[in-house]
CSV table of C-alpha atoms in Angstrom, one decimal:
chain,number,residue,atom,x,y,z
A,243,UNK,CA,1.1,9.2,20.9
A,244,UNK,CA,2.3,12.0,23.2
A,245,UNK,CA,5.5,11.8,21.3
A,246,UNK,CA,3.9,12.1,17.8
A,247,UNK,CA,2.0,15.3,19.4
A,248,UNK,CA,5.5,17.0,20.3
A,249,UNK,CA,6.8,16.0,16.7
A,250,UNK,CA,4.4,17.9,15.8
A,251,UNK,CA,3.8,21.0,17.5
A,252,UNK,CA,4.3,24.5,16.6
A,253,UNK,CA,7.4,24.8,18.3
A,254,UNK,CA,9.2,21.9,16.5
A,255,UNK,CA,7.1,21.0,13.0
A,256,UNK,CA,4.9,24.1,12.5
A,257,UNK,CA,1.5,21.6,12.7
A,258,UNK,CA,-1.5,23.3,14.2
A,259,UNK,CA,-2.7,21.5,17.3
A,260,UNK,CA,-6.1,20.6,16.5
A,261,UNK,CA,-4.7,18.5,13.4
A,262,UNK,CA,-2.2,17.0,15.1
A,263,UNK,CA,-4.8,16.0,17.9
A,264,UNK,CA,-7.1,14.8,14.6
A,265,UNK,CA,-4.4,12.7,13.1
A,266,UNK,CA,-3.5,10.9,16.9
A,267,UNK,CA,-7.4,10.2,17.5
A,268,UNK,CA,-8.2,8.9,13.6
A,269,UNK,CA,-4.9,6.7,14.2
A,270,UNK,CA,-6.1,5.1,17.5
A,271,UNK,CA,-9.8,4.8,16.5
A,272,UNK,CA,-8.1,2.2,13.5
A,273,UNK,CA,-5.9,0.8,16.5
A,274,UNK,CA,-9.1,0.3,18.3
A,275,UNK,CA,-11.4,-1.0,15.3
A,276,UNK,CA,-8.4,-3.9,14.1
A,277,UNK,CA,-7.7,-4.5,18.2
A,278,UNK,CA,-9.9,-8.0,18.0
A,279,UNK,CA,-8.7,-9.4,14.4
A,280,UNK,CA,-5.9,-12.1,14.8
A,281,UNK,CA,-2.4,-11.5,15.4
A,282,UNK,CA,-1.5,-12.5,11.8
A,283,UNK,CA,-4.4,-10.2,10.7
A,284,UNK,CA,-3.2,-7.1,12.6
A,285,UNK,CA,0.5,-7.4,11.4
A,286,UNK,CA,-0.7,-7.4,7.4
A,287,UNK,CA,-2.5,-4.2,8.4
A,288,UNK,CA,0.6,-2.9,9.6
A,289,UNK,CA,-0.7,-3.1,13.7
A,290,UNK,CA,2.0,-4.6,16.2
A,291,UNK,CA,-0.3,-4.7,19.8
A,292,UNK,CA,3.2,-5.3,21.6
A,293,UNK,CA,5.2,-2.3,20.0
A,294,UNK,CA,4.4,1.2,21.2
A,295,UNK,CA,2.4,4.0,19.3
A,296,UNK,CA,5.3,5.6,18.1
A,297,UNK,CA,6.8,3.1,16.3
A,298,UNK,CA,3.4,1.9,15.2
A,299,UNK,CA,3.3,5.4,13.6
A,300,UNK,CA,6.3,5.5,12.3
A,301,UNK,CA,5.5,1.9,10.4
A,302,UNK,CA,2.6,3.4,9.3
A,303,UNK,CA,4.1,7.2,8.2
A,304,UNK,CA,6.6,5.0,6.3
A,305,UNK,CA,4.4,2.7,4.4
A,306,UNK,CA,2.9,5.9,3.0
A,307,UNK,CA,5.6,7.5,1.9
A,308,UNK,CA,7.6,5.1,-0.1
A,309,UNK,CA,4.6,5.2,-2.3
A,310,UNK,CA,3.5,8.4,-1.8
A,311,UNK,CA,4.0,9.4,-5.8
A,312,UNK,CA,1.8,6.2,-6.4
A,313,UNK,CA,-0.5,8.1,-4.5
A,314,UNK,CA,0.6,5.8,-1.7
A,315,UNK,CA,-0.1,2.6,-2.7
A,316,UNK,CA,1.5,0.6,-0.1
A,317,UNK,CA,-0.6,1.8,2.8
A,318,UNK,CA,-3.8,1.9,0.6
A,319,UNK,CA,-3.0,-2.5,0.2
A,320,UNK,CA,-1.8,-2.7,3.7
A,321,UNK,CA,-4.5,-0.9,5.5
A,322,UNK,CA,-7.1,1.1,4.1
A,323,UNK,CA,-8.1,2.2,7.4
A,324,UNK,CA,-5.3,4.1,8.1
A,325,UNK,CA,-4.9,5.0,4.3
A,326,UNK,CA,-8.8,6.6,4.5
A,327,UNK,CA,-9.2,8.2,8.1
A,328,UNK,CA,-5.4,9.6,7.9
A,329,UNK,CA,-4.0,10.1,4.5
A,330,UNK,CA,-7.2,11.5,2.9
A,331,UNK,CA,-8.2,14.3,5.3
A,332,UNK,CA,-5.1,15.1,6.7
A,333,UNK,CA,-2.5,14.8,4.6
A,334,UNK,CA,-1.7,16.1,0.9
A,335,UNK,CA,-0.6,13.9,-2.0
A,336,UNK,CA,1.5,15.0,-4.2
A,337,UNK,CA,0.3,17.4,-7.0
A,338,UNK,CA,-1.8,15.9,-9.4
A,339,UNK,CA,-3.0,12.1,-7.9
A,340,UNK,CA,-6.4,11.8,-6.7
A,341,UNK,CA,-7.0,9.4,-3.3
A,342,UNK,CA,-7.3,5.6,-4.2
A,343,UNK,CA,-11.0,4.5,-3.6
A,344,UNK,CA,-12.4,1.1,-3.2
């Protein structure tokens, strides 16, 4: 996730460190959490063991925000994991949707 922390840095996206540190450990405590669940299990929740971080993230990034004026539905039905740890402290939805609950 090295990479996702560059993306993200001052220099290049204008993201403070510390969230961008946040947003790398919340994603790879719900990498760590799903690693025992079956294959077929992991790849529903949007978690390919064989591809790297990045394009894990990326998968993930994506799946929020083609639905993100659905207050990003996709990722909330795909993995609410990543939808809770992720999208609801670190990241805004658009003005006027609340975060999806169980």
């Amino acid at each position: 996730m090295s990479d996702f922390r560059w993306d993200t840095s001052k220099a290049s996206a204008g993201m403070d460190v510390m969230n961008s540190e946040a947003i790398v450990a919340a994603f790879m405590g719900v990498r760590w959490d799903w690693r025992k669940r079956s294959r077929e299990g992991r790849e529903k929740g949007l978690i390919y063991t064989e591809q790297n971080d990045r394009t894990n993230w990326r998968r993930v990034y994506e799946a929020y925000m083609t639905t993100a004026y659905d207050a990003g539905k996709k990722l909330y039905n795909r993995n609410y994991d990543f939808y809770e740890r992720i999208i609801g402290k670190y990241f805004d939805l658009p003005e006027g949707l609340e975060l999806l609950r169980k």
